[in-house]
Amino acid sequence: MYNMLQHMHSGLRWIVLLLLVMAVFSAFSKMKQNKTAYTSGDKKLFFYNLIGAHIQTLIGLILYFISPKVQFGEGMMKVTELRFFAVEHISLMLIAIILITIGYSKSKKQEAPGKYKTLFIFNLIALILILISIPWPFRGLGTGWF
Ligand code: HEM
Ligand code: HEM
């Protein structure tokens, strides 16, 4: 169970990142072009982006309770890897996902092109936070690329 969820969470990062990058670029270009139409393609992209982020969060939250990388105890805050997973990763990721959700929800009540501006700003900040808080292999946290 743990192994399966860990692999899912690790692999799903790429899908979440791809959708998020596509969402940011698409929202930006449509905002710049002052597009007044919201196509079914846009609708799908921002919807899948939200669902991908929500599924990743759910898996992450389950992992938080079963992962050996999340441990509490005296001195754990001084150990980089333990502090990263117990505190840093979950806090920044939660903020990022909440931003994606607020952006999506807020944009639903708006018309294009204002809609695209909201989607662009919220998804861009979320993308930056997610890139910062992914435990990339080069950060020495004992993680891999997939
Ligand atoms: C940690 C668990 C989760 C939390 C706290 C959460 C929270 C939320 C919130 C607050 C919204 C409302 C957004 C709005 O105002 O439209 C929402 C919408 C949604 N979430 Fe999640 N979610 C979670 C997990 C999931 C999972 C696992 C899935 C998919 C299997 C999912 C799919 C959706 C969908 C389809 C919507 C509706 C989007 C729409 O309104 O068109 N969520 N979620
Ligand atoms: C609130 C949301 C999240 C929580 C609670 C969470 C929790 C966790 C936990 C507990 C681990 C350690 C798992 C292990 O034992 O290896 C982990 C690893 C990881 N998380 Fe998250 N996560 C969240 C969101 C995300 C998001 C949004 C992404 C990327 C899009 C992400 C990417 C990763 C990656 C790449 C790993 C390393 C997996 C590995 O190779 O071991 N997480 N996360």
PDB file of C-alpha atoms and ligand atoms in Angstrom:
ATOM      1  CA  MET A   1       0.000   0.000   0.000  1.00  0.00           C
ATOM      2  CA  TYR A   2       2.726   2.446   1.022  1.00  0.00           C
ATOM      3  CA  ASN A   3       4.904   1.548  -1.965  1.00  0.00           C
ATOM      4  CA  MET A   4       2.047   1.912  -4.406  1.00  0.00           C
ATOM      5  CA  LEU A   5       0.985   5.304  -3.064  1.00  0.00           C
ATOM      6  CA  GLN A   6       4.560   6.542  -2.979  1.00  0.00           C
ATOM      7  CA  HIS A   7       5.071   5.630  -6.639  1.00  0.00           C
ATOM      8  CA  MET A   8       1.757   7.179  -7.597  1.00  0.00           C
ATOM      9  CA  HIS A   9       2.580  10.397  -5.750  1.00  0.00           C
ATOM     10  CA  SER A  10       6.048  10.538  -7.275  1.00  0.00           C
ATOM     11  CA  GLY A  11       4.885   9.825 -10.855  1.00  0.00           C
ATOM     12  CA  LEU A  12       1.785  12.000 -10.700  1.00  0.00           C
ATOM     13  CA  ARG A  13       4.022  15.004 -10.043  1.00  0.00           C
ATOM     14  CA  TRP A  14       4.843  15.082 -13.777  1.00  0.00           C
ATOM     15  CA  ILE A  15       1.207  15.088 -14.842  1.00  0.00           C
ATOM     16  CA  VAL A  16       0.345  17.761 -12.281  1.00  0.00           C
ATOM     17  CA  LEU A  17       3.306  19.871 -13.433  1.00  0.00           C
ATOM     18  CA  LEU A  18       2.510  19.439 -17.126  1.00  0.00           C
ATOM     19  CA  LEU A  19      -1.136  20.435 -16.643  1.00  0.00           C
ATOM     20  CA  LEU A  20      -0.151  23.372 -14.477  1.00  0.00           C
ATOM     21  CA  VAL A  21       2.408  24.669 -16.994  1.00  0.00           C
ATOM     22  CA  MET A  22      -0.161  24.304 -19.785  1.00  0.00           C
ATOM     23  CA  ALA A  23      -2.771  26.108 -17.676  1.00  0.00           C
ATOM     24  CA  VAL A  24      -0.414  29.003 -16.926  1.00  0.00           C
ATOM     25  CA  PHE A  25       0.654  29.432 -20.567  1.00  0.00           C
ATOM     26  CA  SER A  26      -2.829  29.094 -21.958  1.00  0.00           C
ATOM     27  CA  ALA A  27      -4.341  31.534 -19.449  1.00  0.00           C
ATOM     28  CA  PHE A  28      -1.527  34.017 -20.086  1.00  0.00           C
ATOM     29  CA  SER A  29      -1.804  33.984 -23.869  1.00  0.00           C
ATOM     30  CA  LYS A  30      -5.605  34.251 -23.851  1.00  0.00           C
ATOM     31  CA  MET A  31      -5.453  37.065 -21.337  1.00  0.00           C
ATOM     32  CA  LYS A  32      -2.941  38.922 -23.544  1.00  0.00           C
ATOM     33  CA  GLN A  33      -5.074  38.384 -26.641  1.00  0.00           C
ATOM     34  CA  ASN A  34      -8.124  39.666 -24.743  1.00  0.00           C
ATOM     35  CA  LYS A  35     -10.106  36.586 -25.721  1.00  0.00           C
ATOM     36  CA  THR A  36     -13.759  36.921 -24.838  1.00  0.00           C
ATOM     37  CA  ALA A  37     -14.676  33.289 -25.491  1.00  0.00           C
ATOM     38  CA  TYR A  38     -14.151  30.445 -23.034  1.00  0.00           C
ATOM     39  CA  THR A  39     -13.824  27.303 -25.158  1.00  0.00           C
ATOM     40  CA  SER A  40     -14.594  23.738 -24.145  1.00  0.00           C
ATOM     41  CA  GLY A  41     -10.854  23.021 -24.514  1.00  0.00           C
ATOM     42  CA  ASP A  42     -10.070  25.669 -21.889  1.00  0.00           C
ATOM     43  CA  LYS A  43     -12.748  24.307 -19.637  1.00  0.00           C
ATOM     44  CA  LYS A  44     -11.240  20.810 -19.837  1.00  0.00           C
ATOM     45  CA  LEU A  45      -7.679  21.996 -19.239  1.00  0.00           C
ATOM     46  CA  PHE A  46      -8.473  23.987 -16.081  1.00  0.00           C
ATOM     47  CA  PHE A  47     -10.766  21.243 -14.817  1.00  0.00           C
ATOM     48  CA  TYR A  48      -8.168  18.467 -15.272  1.00  0.00           C
ATOM     49  CA  ASN A  49      -5.598  20.741 -13.685  1.00  0.00           C
ATOM     50  CA  LEU A  50      -7.815  21.047 -10.597  1.00  0.00           C
ATOM     51  CA  ILE A  51      -8.587  17.330 -10.394  1.00  0.00           C
ATOM     52  CA  GLY A  52      -4.939  16.333 -10.873  1.00  0.00           C
ATOM     53  CA  ALA A  53      -3.928  18.656  -8.055  1.00  0.00           C
ATOM     54  CA  HIS A  54      -6.715  17.337  -5.789  1.00  0.00           C
ATOM     55  CA  ILE A  55      -5.849  13.680  -6.381  1.00  0.00           C
ATOM     56  CA  GLN A  56      -2.165  14.402  -5.722  1.00  0.00           C
ATOM     57  CA  THR A  57      -3.139  16.144  -2.470  1.00  0.00           C
ATOM     58  CA  LEU A  58      -5.286  13.255  -1.305  1.00  0.00           C
ATOM     59  CA  ILE A  59      -2.470  10.750  -1.949  1.00  0.00           C
ATOM     60  CA  GLY A  60       0.014  13.115  -0.266  1.00  0.00           C
ATOM     61  CA  LEU A  61      -2.195  13.418   2.819  1.00  0.00           C
ATOM     62  CA  ILE A  62      -2.489   9.628   3.149  1.00  0.00           C
ATOM     63  CA  LEU A  63       1.301   9.319   2.750  1.00  0.00           C
ATOM     64  CA  TYR A  64       1.754  11.883   5.480  1.00  0.00           C
ATOM     65  CA  PHE A  65       0.323   9.400   7.987  1.00  0.00           C
ATOM     66  CA  ILE A  66       2.064   6.246   6.774  1.00  0.00           C
ATOM     67  CA  SER A  67       5.394   7.406   5.369  1.00  0.00           C
ATOM     68  CA  PRO A  68       8.609   6.611   7.282  1.00  0.00           C
ATOM     69  CA  LYS A  69       9.861   9.973   6.028  1.00  0.00           C
ATOM     70  CA  VAL A  70       7.358  11.739   8.289  1.00  0.00           C
ATOM     71  CA  GLN A  71       8.438  11.361  11.883  1.00  0.00           C
ATOM     72  CA  PHE A  72       7.947  13.477  14.930  1.00  0.00           C
ATOM     73  CA  GLY A  73      10.199  13.468  17.936  1.00  0.00           C
ATOM     74  CA  GLU A  74      12.821  15.381  19.745  1.00  0.00           C
ATOM     75  CA  GLY A  75      15.393  16.946  17.442  1.00  0.00           C
ATOM     76  CA  MET A  76      13.476  16.127  14.234  1.00  0.00           C
ATOM     77  CA  MET A  77      13.376  19.813  13.316  1.00  0.00           C
ATOM     78  CA  LYS A  78      17.154  19.800  13.140  1.00  0.00           C
ATOM     79  CA  VAL A  79      17.187  16.948  10.613  1.00  0.00           C
ATOM     80  CA  THR A  80      16.735  18.447   7.130  1.00  0.00           C
ATOM     81  CA  GLU A  81      14.916  15.454   5.592  1.00  0.00           C
ATOM     82  CA  LEU A  82      12.501  14.993   8.508  1.00  0.00           C
ATOM     83  CA  ARG A  83      11.705  18.695   8.738  1.00  0.00           C
ATOM     84  CA  PHE A  84      11.191  18.892   4.987  1.00  0.00           C
ATOM     85  CA  PHE A  85       8.491  16.215   4.833  1.00  0.00           C
ATOM     86  CA  ALA A  86       6.829  16.880   8.208  1.00  0.00           C
ATOM     87  CA  VAL A  87       6.608  20.649   7.778  1.00  0.00           C
ATOM     88  CA  GLU A  88       7.869  22.336   4.615  1.00  0.00           C
ATOM     89  CA  HIS A  89       6.492  20.084   1.870  1.00  0.00           C
ATOM     90  CA  ILE A  90       2.979  19.800   3.278  1.00  0.00           C
ATOM     91  CA  SER A  91       2.601  23.511   4.152  1.00  0.00           C
ATOM     92  CA  LEU A  92       3.716  24.957   0.830  1.00  0.00           C
ATOM     93  CA  MET A  93       1.884  22.291  -1.184  1.00  0.00           C
ATOM     94  CA  LEU A  94      -1.352  22.887   0.736  1.00  0.00           C
ATOM     95  CA  ILE A  95      -1.097  26.634   0.070  1.00  0.00           C
ATOM     96  CA  ALA A  96      -0.418  25.945  -3.634  1.00  0.00           C
ATOM     97  CA  ILE A  97      -3.408  23.594  -3.989  1.00  0.00           C
ATOM     98  CA  ILE A  98      -5.686  25.992  -2.116  1.00  0.00           C
ATOM     99  CA  LEU A  99      -4.617  28.738  -4.559  1.00  0.00           C
ATOM    100  CA  ILE A 100      -5.412  26.521  -7.566  1.00  0.00           C
ATOM    101  CA  THR A 101      -8.827  25.757  -6.049  1.00  0.00           C
ATOM    102  CA  ILE A 102      -9.617  29.390  -5.186  1.00  0.00           C
ATOM    103  CA  GLY A 103      -8.499  30.514  -8.648  1.00  0.00           C
ATOM    104  CA  TYR A 104     -10.694  27.908 -10.296  1.00  0.00           C
ATOM    105  CA  SER A 105     -13.681  28.699  -8.122  1.00  0.00           C
ATOM    106  CA  LYS A 106     -13.320  32.481  -8.461  1.00  0.00           C
ATOM    107  CA  SER A 107     -12.883  32.263 -12.240  1.00  0.00           C
ATOM    108  CA  LYS A 108     -16.121  30.307 -12.571  1.00  0.00           C
ATOM    109  CA  LYS A 109     -18.065  33.435 -11.667  1.00  0.00           C
ATOM    110  CA  GLN A 110     -16.178  35.657 -14.116  1.00  0.00           C
ATOM    111  CA  GLU A 111     -16.352  36.319 -17.841  1.00  0.00           C
ATOM    112  CA  ALA A 112     -13.391  36.068 -20.217  1.00  0.00           C
ATOM    113  CA  PRO A 113     -10.892  37.760 -20.466  1.00  0.00           C
ATOM    114  CA  GLY A 114     -11.064  38.580 -16.701  1.00  0.00           C
ATOM    115  CA  LYS A 115     -11.447  34.861 -16.081  1.00  0.00           C
ATOM    116  CA  TYR A 116      -8.078  34.205 -17.733  1.00  0.00           C
ATOM    117  CA  LYS A 117      -6.339  36.796 -15.596  1.00  0.00           C
ATOM    118  CA  THR A 118      -7.587  35.116 -12.398  1.00  0.00           C
ATOM    119  CA  LEU A 119      -6.586  31.669 -13.673  1.00  0.00           C
ATOM    120  CA  PHE A 120      -3.179  32.964 -14.752  1.00  0.00           C
ATOM    121  CA  ILE A 121      -2.267  34.645 -11.463  1.00  0.00           C
ATOM    122  CA  PHE A 122      -3.450  31.877  -9.121  1.00  0.00           C
ATOM    123  CA  ASN A 123      -1.944  29.066 -11.198  1.00  0.00           C
ATOM    124  CA  LEU A 124       1.356  30.910 -11.667  1.00  0.00           C
ATOM    125  CA  ILE A 125       1.848  31.408  -7.915  1.00  0.00           C
ATOM    126  CA  ALA A 126       0.866  27.765  -7.324  1.00  0.00           C
ATOM    127  CA  LEU A 127       3.356  26.586  -9.968  1.00  0.00           C
ATOM    128  CA  ILE A 128       6.190  28.518  -8.328  1.00  0.00           C
ATOM    129  CA  LEU A 129       5.338  27.173  -4.856  1.00  0.00           C
ATOM    130  CA  ILE A 130       5.104  23.602  -6.183  1.00  0.00           C
ATOM    131  CA  LEU A 131       8.434  23.844  -8.028  1.00  0.00           C
ATOM    132  CA  ILE A 132      10.054  25.126  -4.835  1.00  0.00           C
ATOM    133  CA  SER A 133       8.618  22.403  -2.623  1.00  0.00           C
ATOM    134  CA  ILE A 134       9.055  19.287  -4.746  1.00  0.00           C
ATOM    135  CA  PRO A 135      11.767  17.099  -3.165  1.00  0.00           C
ATOM    136  CA  TRP A 136      13.911  17.037  -6.317  1.00  0.00           C
ATOM    137  CA  PRO A 137      16.666  14.362  -6.241  1.00  0.00           C
ATOM    138  CA  PHE A 138      19.411  17.012  -6.260  1.00  0.00           C
ATOM    139  CA  ARG A 139      18.164  18.341  -2.916  1.00  0.00           C
ATOM    140  CA  GLY A 140      19.575  15.347  -1.077  1.00  0.00           C
ATOM    141  CA  LEU A 141      16.280  14.285   0.507  1.00  0.00           C
ATOM    142  CA  GLY A 142      16.531  10.639  -0.519  1.00  0.00           C
ATOM    143  CA  THR A 143      14.045  10.842  -3.401  1.00  0.00           C
ATOM    144  CA  GLY A 144      14.054   9.956  -7.122  1.00  0.00           C
ATOM    145  CA  TRP A 145      12.847  11.379 -10.431  1.00  0.00           C
ATOM    146  CA  PHE A 146       9.820   9.088 -10.819  1.00  0.00           C
TER     147      PHE A 146
HETATM  148  C1  HEM B   1      -7.889  16.221   0.193  1.00  0.00           C
HETATM  149  C2  HEM B   1      -9.010  15.996  -0.430  1.00  0.00           C
HETATM  150  C3  HEM B   1      -9.749  17.055  -1.201  1.00  0.00           C
HETATM  151  C4  HEM B   1     -10.147  18.310  -0.810  1.00  0.00           C
HETATM  152  C5  HEM B   1      -9.923  18.998   0.534  1.00  0.00           C
HETATM  153  C6  HEM B   1     -10.882  18.904  -1.929  1.00  0.00           C
HETATM  154  C7  HEM B   1     -11.474  20.170  -1.919  1.00  0.00           C
HETATM  155  C8  HEM B   1     -12.242  20.706  -2.920  1.00  0.00           C
HETATM  156  C9  HEM B   1     -12.912  22.002  -2.919  1.00  0.00           C
HETATM  157  C10 HEM B   1     -12.848  22.999  -1.786  1.00  0.00           C
HETATM  158  C11 HEM B   1     -13.571  22.151  -4.102  1.00  0.00           C
HETATM  159  C12 HEM B   1     -14.460  23.325  -4.509  1.00  0.00           C
HETATM  160  C13 HEM B   1     -13.924  24.123  -5.664  1.00  0.00           C
HETATM  161  C14 HEM B   1     -14.990  25.023  -6.241  1.00  0.00           C
HETATM  162  O1  HEM B   1     -15.410  25.969  -5.567  1.00  0.00           O
HETATM  163  O2  HEM B   1     -15.396  24.800  -7.372  1.00  0.00           O
HETATM  164  C15 HEM B   1     -13.349  20.948  -4.869  1.00  0.00           C
HETATM  165  C16 HEM B   1     -13.847  20.711  -6.128  1.00  0.00           C
HETATM  166  C17 HEM B   1     -13.609  19.575  -6.843  1.00  0.00           C
HETATM  167  N1  HEM B   1     -12.745  18.531  -6.534  1.00  0.00           N
HETATM  168 FE1  HEM B   1     -11.774  18.302  -4.798  1.00  0.00          FE
HETATM  169  N2  HEM B   1     -10.888  18.006  -2.971  1.00  0.00           N
HETATM  170  C18 HEM B   1     -10.204  16.865  -2.571  1.00  0.00           C
HETATM  171  C19 HEM B   1      -9.964  15.736  -3.310  1.00  0.00           C
HETATM  172  C20 HEM B   1     -10.447  15.515  -4.584  1.00  0.00           C
HETATM  173  C21 HEM B   1     -10.238  14.304  -5.365  1.00  0.00           C
HETATM  174  C22 HEM B   1      -9.479  13.067  -4.868  1.00  0.00           C
HETATM  175  C23 HEM B   1     -10.850  14.497  -6.575  1.00  0.00           C
HETATM  176  C24 HEM B   1     -10.961  13.616  -7.770  1.00  0.00           C
HETATM  177  C25 HEM B   1     -11.075  12.342  -7.804  1.00  0.00           C
HETATM  178  C26 HEM B   1     -11.454  15.821  -6.556  1.00  0.00           C
HETATM  179  C27 HEM B   1     -12.179  16.382  -7.586  1.00  0.00           C
HETATM  180  C28 HEM B   1     -12.840  17.579  -7.518  1.00  0.00           C
HETATM  181  C29 HEM B   1     -13.782  18.038  -8.527  1.00  0.00           C
HETATM  182  C30 HEM B   1     -14.203  17.280  -9.778  1.00  0.00           C
HETATM  183  C31 HEM B   1     -14.257  19.292  -8.113  1.00  0.00           C
HETATM  184  C32 HEM B   1     -15.330  20.162  -8.791  1.00  0.00           C
HETATM  185  C33 HEM B   1     -14.813  21.074  -9.833  1.00  0.00           C
HETATM  186  C34 HEM B   1     -15.947  21.910 -10.425  1.00  0.00           C
HETATM  187  O3  HEM B   1     -16.612  22.598  -9.669  1.00  0.00           O
HETATM  188  O4  HEM B   1     -16.113  21.898 -11.638  1.00  0.00           O
HETATM  189  N3  HEM B   1     -11.176  16.417  -5.341  1.00  0.00           N
HETATM  190  N4  HEM B   1     -12.543  20.080  -4.137  1.00  0.00           N
HETATM  191  C1  HEM B   2      -0.812  18.790   0.647  1.00  0.00           C
HETATM  192  C2  HEM B   2      -0.361  18.088  -0.303  1.00  0.00           C
HETATM  193  C3  HEM B   2       0.770  17.106  -0.165  1.00  0.00           C
HETATM  194  C4  HEM B   2       1.146  16.314   0.886  1.00  0.00           C
HETATM  195  C5  HEM B   2       0.500  16.203   2.241  1.00  0.00           C
HETATM  196  C6  HEM B   2       2.313  15.560   0.460  1.00  0.00           C
HETATM  197  C7  HEM B   2       2.991  14.632   1.244  1.00  0.00           C
HETATM  198  C8  HEM B   2       4.122  13.940   0.867  1.00  0.00           C
HETATM  199  C9  HEM B   2       4.828  12.986   1.674  1.00  0.00           C
HETATM  200  C10 HEM B   2       4.417  12.551   3.069  1.00  0.00           C
HETATM  201  C11 HEM B   2       5.891  12.536   0.970  1.00  0.00           C
HETATM  202  C12 HEM B   2       6.922  11.494   1.416  1.00  0.00           C
HETATM  203  C13 HEM B   2       6.553  10.178   0.792  1.00  0.00           C
HETATM  204  C14 HEM B   2       7.613   9.133   0.934  1.00  0.00           C
HETATM  205  O1  HEM B   2       7.602   8.421   1.946  1.00  0.00           O
HETATM  206  O2  HEM B   2       8.452   9.026   0.033  1.00  0.00           O
HETATM  207  C15 HEM B   2       5.870  13.219  -0.299  1.00  0.00           C
HETATM  208  C16 HEM B   2       6.789  13.035  -1.301  1.00  0.00           C
HETATM  209  C17 HEM B   2       6.731  13.648  -2.515  1.00  0.00           C
HETATM  210  N1  HEM B   2       5.806  14.587  -2.924  1.00  0.00           N
HETATM  211 FE1  HEM B   2       4.217  15.239  -1.888  1.00  0.00          FE
HETATM  212  N2  HEM B   2       2.614  15.900  -0.827  1.00  0.00           N
HETATM  213  C18 HEM B   2       1.690  16.852  -1.240  1.00  0.00           C
HETATM  214  C19 HEM B   2       1.644  17.482  -2.466  1.00  0.00           C
HETATM  215  C20 HEM B   2       2.528  17.256  -3.488  1.00  0.00           C
HETATM  216  C21 HEM B   2       2.471  17.878  -4.801  1.00  0.00           C
HETATM  217  C22 HEM B   2       1.388  18.861  -5.251  1.00  0.00           C
HETATM  218  C23 HEM B   2       3.522  17.399  -5.520  1.00  0.00           C
HETATM  219  C24 HEM B   2       3.943  17.692  -6.914  1.00  0.00           C
HETATM  220  C25 HEM B   2       3.194  18.115  -7.871  1.00  0.00           C
HETATM  221  C26 HEM B   2       4.261  16.485  -4.667  1.00  0.00           C
HETATM  222  C27 HEM B   2       5.400  15.804  -5.029  1.00  0.00           C
HETATM  223  C28 HEM B   2       6.100  14.923  -4.239  1.00  0.00           C
HETATM  224  C29 HEM B   2       7.260  14.185  -4.671  1.00  0.00           C
HETATM  225  C30 HEM B   2       7.898  14.268  -6.042  1.00  0.00           C
HETATM  226  C31 HEM B   2       7.662  13.372  -3.600  1.00  0.00           C
HETATM  227  C32 HEM B   2       8.850  12.415  -3.566  1.00  0.00           C
HETATM  228  C33 HEM B   2       8.403  11.020  -3.843  1.00  0.00           C
HETATM  229  C34 HEM B   2       9.586  10.076  -3.798  1.00  0.00           C
HETATM  230  O3  HEM B   2      10.255   9.952  -4.818  1.00  0.00           O
HETATM  231  O4  HEM B   2       9.825   9.498  -2.737  1.00  0.00           O
HETATM  232  N3  HEM B   2       3.631  16.411  -3.433  1.00  0.00           N
HETATM  233  N4  HEM B   2       4.774  14.072  -0.334  1.00  0.00           N
END
